[in-house]
């Protein structure tokens, strides 16, 4: 079984990807309920933490139910990254993760996220600064390289291991690809099979079914899989993969009754964490995915994103459950525009 420092994980763990404006505590809660083994905060700016920015500080929130849990930071300055790691230490997560994969322009232009892929020496210095500043295990999430001409992940993996990281997650695309085309797992498998690499290697990119998860596990030999977009509006993906690995059987898709119940749980947790106004407002981005695949759902969805009270939302969800009773929608693919994906998933 893979381990990250002193964190023991189950055989072939399933990780929930950190996604900006998605992977908040309410979303993480329903994913944990459905089998996610390791989760992370939304990524947090090191500069924001040091300035005591309210939004950055709020992202440090997590519950004991979520453990093992990692807090992900990003930045391009060694001192700021070291200081933010010390701040993270104070809330006692299980690990600190560094983001070198976010392709968003506003992050890359600051020399952070995937922007660091253009300067491996800087990446090593930043990572070393974090490792030296925390008592927690440090892990990294990154991509294959900046573009097709600079796929430097093999060098990156060895050098980051040498400065003390305890696990590496690799998204099988370059920064130039953003989320276009298919993820290339060939180099991920090559790194896992490099005899110099002794830390767990987790793969990320395009896993959206139990069959694909098992095929990639067997083909590339990785230690676990990180799932992002496929879990948006569909937290059942984790339990489906686990069941398929254990039995070779495909679980029945969740009924409309179960979809509505999990959506309600997500809503209630959102209100608990953010309050009525913000909790209801920020939940609106999730209804499309929870209800995708239902015929003539547009009117219900339009009402869900316009009402302003919990009771009104609950009432519409009950109407949906009754109107579509007995229906089993197909597994959805997350409905986010390309711009939204650039902002939220890395």
CSV table of C-alpha atoms in Angstrom, one decimal:
chain,number,residue,atom,x,y,z
A,1,UNK,CA,0.0,0.0,0.0
A,2,UNK,CA,1.3,3.5,-0.8
A,3,UNK,CA,2.1,5.9,2.0
A,4,UNK,CA,2.9,9.6,2.0
A,5,UNK,CA,5.3,10.2,4.9
A,6,UNK,CA,3.4,8.8,7.9
A,7,UNK,CA,0.1,8.8,6.0
A,8,UNK,CA,-1.1,5.3,5.2
A,9,UNK,CA,-3.4,5.0,2.2
A,10,UNK,CA,-5.5,2.1,1.0
A,11,UNK,CA,-4.2,-0.1,-1.9
A,12,UNK,CA,-4.5,2.0,-5.0
A,13,UNK,CA,-6.1,5.2,-3.5
A,14,UNK,CA,-8.5,7.5,-5.4
A,15,UNK,CA,-7.7,11.2,-4.9
A,16,UNK,CA,-10.1,14.1,-5.4
A,17,UNK,CA,-8.3,16.8,-7.5
A,18,UNK,CA,-8.2,20.3,-6.1
A,19,UNK,CA,-10.4,22.5,-8.3
A,20,UNK,CA,-10.8,26.2,-7.8
A,21,UNK,CA,-14.4,27.2,-7.0
A,22,UNK,CA,-15.4,23.5,-6.9
A,23,UNK,CA,-13.4,21.6,-4.2
A,24,UNK,CA,-14.8,23.4,-1.2
A,25,UNK,CA,-15.7,21.6,2.0
A,26,UNK,CA,-19.4,20.8,0.9
A,27,UNK,CA,-18.2,19.3,-2.3
A,28,UNK,CA,-15.5,17.4,-0.6
A,29,UNK,CA,-18.0,16.0,1.9
A,30,UNK,CA,-20.1,14.3,-0.7
A,31,UNK,CA,-17.1,12.9,-2.4
A,32,UNK,CA,-15.7,11.5,0.8
A,33,UNK,CA,-19.0,9.9,1.5
A,34,UNK,CA,-18.7,8.2,-1.8
A,35,UNK,CA,-15.2,6.8,-1.4
A,36,UNK,CA,-12.6,9.5,-2.1
A,37,UNK,CA,-9.5,8.5,-0.2
A,38,UNK,CA,-7.4,11.7,-0.2
A,39,UNK,CA,-8.6,15.2,-0.8
A,40,UNK,CA,-7.1,18.7,-1.0
A,41,UNK,CA,-8.2,22.3,-0.5
A,42,UNK,CA,-8.7,24.6,-3.4
A,43,UNK,CA,-5.3,26.0,-4.3
A,44,UNK,CA,-4.3,28.9,-2.1
A,45,UNK,CA,-2.0,31.8,-3.0
A,46,UNK,CA,1.0,32.0,-0.8
A,47,UNK,CA,0.9,35.8,-1.1
A,48,UNK,CA,-2.8,35.8,-0.1
A,49,UNK,CA,-2.1,33.7,3.0
A,50,UNK,CA,0.7,36.1,4.1
A,51,UNK,CA,-1.5,39.1,3.5
A,52,UNK,CA,-4.2,37.4,5.6
A,53,UNK,CA,-6.6,37.6,2.6
A,54,UNK,CA,-10.0,36.5,3.8
A,55,UNK,CA,-10.7,34.2,0.8
A,56,UNK,CA,-7.3,32.5,1.1
A,57,UNK,CA,-7.7,32.0,4.9
A,58,UNK,CA,-11.2,30.5,4.4
A,59,UNK,CA,-9.7,27.9,2.1
A,60,UNK,CA,-7.8,26.5,5.1
A,61,UNK,CA,-11.0,25.2,6.6
A,62,UNK,CA,-11.5,21.4,6.7
A,63,UNK,CA,-13.2,18.9,9.0
A,64,UNK,CA,-11.8,15.8,10.7
A,65,UNK,CA,-14.2,13.8,8.5
A,66,UNK,CA,-12.1,14.7,5.5
A,67,UNK,CA,-8.8,13.3,6.7
A,68,UNK,CA,-6.3,12.4,5.3
A,69,UNK,CA,-6.4,15.9,3.9
A,70,UNK,CA,-3.9,18.2,2.1
A,71,UNK,CA,-3.7,21.9,1.7
A,72,UNK,CA,-2.4,23.1,-1.7
A,73,UNK,CA,-0.4,26.3,-2.1
A,74,UNK,CA,1.0,28.1,-5.1
A,75,UNK,CA,3.4,30.9,-5.7
A,76,UNK,CA,6.7,31.9,-7.4
A,77,UNK,CA,8.7,33.4,-4.5
A,78,UNK,CA,10.7,31.2,-2.2
A,79,UNK,CA,10.3,33.3,1.0
A,80,UNK,CA,6.5,33.6,0.5
A,81,UNK,CA,6.1,29.9,-0.2
A,82,UNK,CA,8.1,29.1,3.0
A,83,UNK,CA,6.1,31.5,5.1
A,84,UNK,CA,2.8,30.1,3.7
A,85,UNK,CA,3.9,26.6,4.5
A,86,UNK,CA,4.5,27.6,8.1
A,87,UNK,CA,0.9,29.1,8.2
A,88,UNK,CA,-0.5,25.9,6.8
A,89,UNK,CA,1.3,24.0,9.6
A,90,UNK,CA,-0.8,25.8,12.2
A,91,UNK,CA,-4.1,24.3,11.1
A,92,UNK,CA,-2.6,20.8,11.1
A,93,UNK,CA,-3.7,19.1,7.8
A,94,UNK,CA,-2.0,15.8,6.9
A,95,UNK,CA,0.2,17.2,4.1
A,96,UNK,CA,1.1,20.3,2.1
A,97,UNK,CA,0.8,20.1,-1.7
A,98,UNK,CA,2.4,22.5,-4.1
A,99,UNK,CA,0.7,23.4,-7.3
A,100,UNK,CA,2.9,23.5,-10.4
A,101,UNK,CA,0.1,22.6,-12.8
A,102,UNK,CA,-2.5,25.4,-12.9
A,103,UNK,CA,-2.5,26.7,-16.5
A,104,UNK,CA,-4.6,29.9,-15.9
A,105,UNK,CA,-3.1,33.0,-17.3
A,106,UNK,CA,-3.4,35.1,-14.2
A,107,UNK,CA,-1.5,32.5,-12.3
A,108,UNK,CA,1.1,31.7,-14.9
A,109,UNK,CA,1.8,35.4,-15.6
A,110,UNK,CA,2.9,35.7,-12.0
A,111,UNK,CA,5.5,32.9,-12.5
A,112,UNK,CA,3.4,30.5,-10.4
A,113,UNK,CA,1.4,27.3,-11.1
A,114,UNK,CA,2.4,25.8,-14.5
A,115,UNK,CA,4.5,28.9,-15.2
A,116,UNK,CA,7.2,27.4,-13.0
A,117,UNK,CA,7.6,24.5,-15.5
A,118,UNK,CA,9.7,26.9,-17.6
A,119,UNK,CA,12.3,27.1,-14.8
A,120,UNK,CA,13.1,23.7,-13.2
A,121,UNK,CA,15.8,25.2,-11.0
A,122,UNK,CA,13.3,27.6,-9.6
A,123,UNK,CA,10.8,24.8,-9.1
A,124,UNK,CA,13.5,22.9,-7.1
A,125,UNK,CA,14.3,26.0,-5.0
A,126,UNK,CA,10.6,26.6,-4.2
A,127,UNK,CA,10.0,23.0,-3.3
A,128,UNK,CA,13.1,22.9,-1.1
A,129,UNK,CA,11.9,26.0,0.7
A,130,UNK,CA,8.6,24.5,1.5
A,131,UNK,CA,10.1,21.1,2.6
A,132,UNK,CA,12.4,22.9,5.0
A,133,UNK,CA,9.6,25.1,6.4
A,134,UNK,CA,7.1,22.5,7.5
A,135,UNK,CA,7.0,19.3,9.6
A,136,UNK,CA,4.3,17.9,7.3
A,137,UNK,CA,4.9,15.7,4.3
A,138,UNK,CA,5.2,17.7,1.1
A,139,UNK,CA,3.7,16.6,-2.2
A,140,UNK,CA,3.5,18.1,-5.7
A,141,UNK,CA,1.0,18.3,-8.5
A,142,UNK,CA,2.3,19.2,-11.9
A,143,UNK,CA,2.1,18.6,-15.7
A,144,UNK,CA,4.3,17.0,-18.3
A,145,UNK,CA,5.9,20.3,-19.2
A,146,UNK,CA,5.2,23.7,-20.6
A,147,UNK,CA,4.6,22.5,-24.2
A,148,UNK,CA,5.4,19.5,-26.5
A,149,UNK,CA,9.0,20.7,-27.0
A,150,UNK,CA,9.7,21.0,-23.2
A,151,UNK,CA,8.3,17.9,-21.6
A,152,UNK,CA,10.7,17.9,-18.7
A,153,UNK,CA,8.7,15.8,-16.2
A,154,UNK,CA,11.3,13.1,-16.0
A,155,UNK,CA,13.9,15.5,-14.8
A,156,UNK,CA,11.4,17.2,-12.5
A,157,UNK,CA,10.3,14.0,-10.8
A,158,UNK,CA,13.9,13.0,-9.9
A,159,UNK,CA,15.0,16.4,-8.7
A,160,UNK,CA,11.9,17.0,-6.6
A,161,UNK,CA,12.2,13.6,-5.0
A,162,UNK,CA,15.9,14.5,-4.2
A,163,UNK,CA,14.8,17.6,-2.3
A,164,UNK,CA,12.3,15.7,-0.2
A,165,UNK,CA,8.8,15.5,-1.7
A,166,UNK,CA,6.8,12.4,-0.6
A,167,UNK,CA,4.5,11.9,-3.6
A,168,UNK,CA,4.0,13.3,-7.1
A,169,UNK,CA,0.8,13.7,-9.0
A,170,UNK,CA,1.1,14.2,-12.8
A,171,UNK,CA,-1.5,15.6,-15.1
A,172,UNK,CA,-0.9,14.0,-18.5
A,173,UNK,CA,-1.0,17.3,-20.5
A,174,UNK,CA,1.3,20.2,-21.0
A,175,UNK,CA,0.4,23.7,-20.0
A,176,UNK,CA,0.0,24.6,-23.7
A,177,UNK,CA,-2.7,22.0,-24.0
A,178,UNK,CA,-4.8,23.3,-21.2
A,179,UNK,CA,-7.6,20.7,-21.2
A,180,UNK,CA,-7.7,20.0,-24.9
A,181,UNK,CA,-7.0,16.7,-26.6
A,182,UNK,CA,-6.4,13.5,-24.7
A,183,UNK,CA,-4.2,13.2,-21.7
A,184,UNK,CA,-0.9,11.4,-22.5
A,185,UNK,CA,-0.1,8.9,-19.7
A,186,UNK,CA,3.0,7.4,-21.4
A,187,UNK,CA,5.4,9.6,-19.5
A,188,UNK,CA,3.5,9.1,-16.2
A,189,UNK,CA,4.1,5.3,-16.6
A,190,UNK,CA,7.7,5.8,-17.6
A,191,UNK,CA,8.3,7.8,-14.4
A,192,UNK,CA,6.6,5.2,-12.2
A,193,UNK,CA,8.9,2.5,-13.7
A,194,UNK,CA,12.0,4.6,-13.3
A,195,UNK,CA,14.1,2.6,-10.7
A,196,UNK,CA,15.3,5.9,-9.2
A,197,UNK,CA,11.8,6.9,-8.3
A,198,UNK,CA,10.8,5.6,-4.8
A,199,UNK,CA,7.9,7.9,-4.0
A,200,UNK,CA,4.2,7.2,-5.0
A,201,UNK,CA,3.3,8.4,-8.4
A,202,UNK,CA,-0.4,9.3,-9.0
A,203,UNK,CA,-1.8,9.9,-12.5
A,204,UNK,CA,-4.4,12.5,-13.5
A,205,UNK,CA,-6.3,13.2,-16.6
A,206,UNK,CA,-9.4,11.9,-18.4
A,207,UNK,CA,-10.4,9.2,-16.0
A,208,UNK,CA,-14.2,9.1,-16.2
A,209,UNK,CA,-15.3,5.5,-15.8
A,210,UNK,CA,-14.4,2.4,-13.8
A,211,UNK,CA,-13.2,0.6,-16.9
A,212,UNK,CA,-10.8,3.3,-17.8
A,213,UNK,CA,-9.5,3.5,-14.3
A,214,UNK,CA,-8.6,-0.2,-14.3
A,215,UNK,CA,-7.1,-0.1,-17.8
A,216,UNK,CA,-4.8,2.8,-16.8
A,217,UNK,CA,-3.9,1.2,-13.5
A,218,UNK,CA,-2.9,-2.0,-15.3
A,219,UNK,CA,-1.2,-0.4,-18.2
A,220,UNK,CA,0.9,2.3,-16.4
A,221,UNK,CA,1.5,0.7,-13.0
A,222,UNK,CA,0.8,4.0,-11.1
A,223,UNK,CA,0.1,4.0,-7.4
A,224,UNK,CA,-3.3,5.7,-7.6
A,225,UNK,CA,-5.5,8.0,-9.6
A,226,UNK,CA,-6.6,11.6,-9.1
A,227,UNK,CA,-10.1,12.4,-10.4
A,228,UNK,CA,-11.3,15.9,-11.1
A,229,UNK,CA,-13.9,16.9,-13.6
A,230,UNK,CA,-15.6,13.5,-13.6
A,231,UNK,CA,-16.6,14.0,-10.0
A,232,UNK,CA,-18.3,17.3,-10.6
A,233,UNK,CA,-22.0,16.5,-10.1
A,234,UNK,CA,-21.1,12.8,-9.9
A,235,UNK,CA,-19.3,11.9,-6.6
A,236,UNK,CA,-20.4,8.3,-7.2
A,237,UNK,CA,-17.4,7.9,-9.6
A,238,UNK,CA,-15.2,6.9,-6.6
A,239,UNK,CA,-17.5,4.1,-5.3
A,240,UNK,CA,-18.0,2.8,-8.8
A,241,UNK,CA,-14.3,2.5,-9.4
A,242,UNK,CA,-13.7,0.8,-6.1
A,243,UNK,CA,-16.5,-1.7,-6.7
A,244,UNK,CA,-15.3,-2.5,-10.1
A,245,UNK,CA,-11.8,-3.1,-8.9
A,246,UNK,CA,-13.0,-5.5,-6.2
A,247,UNK,CA,-15.7,-7.4,-8.1
A,248,UNK,CA,-15.3,-6.7,-11.8
A,249,UNK,CA,-18.9,-5.6,-11.8
A,250,UNK,CA,-20.4,-2.3,-12.8
A,251,UNK,CA,-22.6,-0.8,-10.1
A,252,UNK,CA,-26.0,0.4,-11.2
A,253,UNK,CA,-26.1,4.1,-11.9
A,254,UNK,CA,-27.6,6.2,-9.1
A,255,UNK,CA,-31.4,6.7,-9.3
A,256,UNK,CA,-33.0,10.1,-9.5
A,257,UNK,CA,-33.9,9.7,-5.8
A,258,UNK,CA,-30.3,9.2,-4.9
A,259,UNK,CA,-29.1,12.1,-7.1
A,260,UNK,CA,-31.6,14.5,-5.4
A,261,UNK,CA,-30.6,13.3,-1.9
A,262,UNK,CA,-26.9,13.8,-2.5
A,263,UNK,CA,-27.6,17.2,-4.1
A,264,UNK,CA,-29.6,18.1,-1.0
A,265,UNK,CA,-26.8,17.1,1.3
A,266,UNK,CA,-24.4,19.2,-0.8
A,267,UNK,CA,-26.8,22.2,-0.5
A,268,UNK,CA,-27.1,21.8,3.3
A,269,UNK,CA,-23.4,21.6,3.8
A,270,UNK,CA,-22.9,24.6,1.5
A,271,UNK,CA,-25.3,26.6,3.7
A,272,UNK,CA,-23.7,25.4,6.9
A,273,UNK,CA,-20.3,26.5,5.7
A,274,UNK,CA,-21.1,29.7,3.9
A,275,UNK,CA,-24.4,30.9,5.3
A,276,UNK,CA,-27.8,31.1,3.5
A,277,UNK,CA,-27.1,33.7,0.9
A,278,UNK,CA,-23.6,32.7,-0.3
A,279,UNK,CA,-24.3,28.9,0.2
A,280,UNK,CA,-27.4,29.0,-2.0
A,281,UNK,CA,-25.8,31.2,-4.6
A,282,UNK,CA,-22.6,29.1,-4.9
A,283,UNK,CA,-24.6,25.9,-5.1
A,284,UNK,CA,-26.1,27.0,-8.4
A,285,UNK,CA,-23.1,26.0,-10.4
A,286,UNK,CA,-23.7,22.3,-9.5
A,287,UNK,CA,-27.3,21.7,-10.4
A,288,UNK,CA,-26.6,21.3,-14.1
A,289,UNK,CA,-24.3,18.3,-13.4
A,290,UNK,CA,-26.4,16.7,-10.7
A,291,UNK,CA,-29.5,16.7,-13.0
A,292,UNK,CA,-27.8,16.2,-16.4
A,293,UNK,CA,-29.4,13.5,-18.6
A,294,UNK,CA,-33.0,14.2,-17.5
A,295,UNK,CA,-35.4,15.2,-20.3
A,296,UNK,CA,-37.0,18.6,-20.2
A,297,UNK,CA,-35.1,19.6,-17.1
A,298,UNK,CA,-34.3,23.1,-18.2
A,299,UNK,CA,-37.4,24.7,-16.5
A,300,UNK,CA,-36.5,23.1,-13.2
A,301,UNK,CA,-32.9,24.1,-13.5
A,302,UNK,CA,-33.8,27.7,-14.3
A,303,UNK,CA,-36.0,27.9,-11.2
A,304,UNK,CA,-33.2,26.3,-9.1
A,305,UNK,CA,-30.8,29.1,-10.1
A,306,UNK,CA,-33.2,31.9,-9.4
A,307,UNK,CA,-34.9,31.1,-6.1
A,308,UNK,CA,-33.3,32.5,-2.9
A,309,UNK,CA,-34.2,30.3,0.0
A,310,UNK,CA,-33.3,26.8,1.1
A,311,UNK,CA,-37.0,25.8,1.4
A,312,UNK,CA,-37.6,26.9,-2.2
A,313,UNK,CA,-34.6,24.9,-3.5
A,314,UNK,CA,-35.7,21.8,-1.5
A,315,UNK,CA,-39.2,22.1,-2.9
A,316,UNK,CA,-38.0,22.2,-6.5
A,317,UNK,CA,-35.7,19.2,-5.9
A,318,UNK,CA,-38.7,17.3,-4.4
A,319,UNK,CA,-40.6,18.1,-7.6
A,320,UNK,CA,-37.8,16.8,-9.7
A,321,UNK,CA,-37.7,13.6,-7.7
A,322,UNK,CA,-41.4,13.0,-8.2
A,323,UNK,CA,-41.5,14.1,-11.8
A,324,UNK,CA,-38.7,11.7,-12.8
A,325,UNK,CA,-39.3,8.9,-10.3
A,326,UNK,CA,-37.9,5.6,-11.5
A,327,UNK,CA,-35.6,7.2,-14.1
A,328,UNK,CA,-31.9,6.4,-14.1
A,329,UNK,CA,-30.0,9.1,-16.0
A,330,UNK,CA,-26.7,8.2,-17.7
A,331,UNK,CA,-23.4,9.2,-16.1
A,332,UNK,CA,-22.9,12.9,-16.9
A,333,UNK,CA,-19.8,14.7,-18.1
A,334,UNK,CA,-19.2,17.9,-16.3
A,335,UNK,CA,-20.9,20.8,-18.0
A,336,UNK,CA,-18.4,23.7,-17.7
A,337,UNK,CA,-17.4,26.0,-20.5
A,338,UNK,CA,-13.8,26.0,-21.6
A,339,UNK,CA,-13.3,29.3,-19.8
A,340,UNK,CA,-14.7,27.9,-16.6
A,341,UNK,CA,-12.6,24.8,-16.9
A,342,UNK,CA,-9.5,26.9,-17.3
A,343,UNK,CA,-10.5,28.7,-14.1
A,344,UNK,CA,-11.5,25.7,-12.0
A,345,UNK,CA,-9.6,22.5,-12.8
A,346,UNK,CA,-5.9,22.1,-12.7
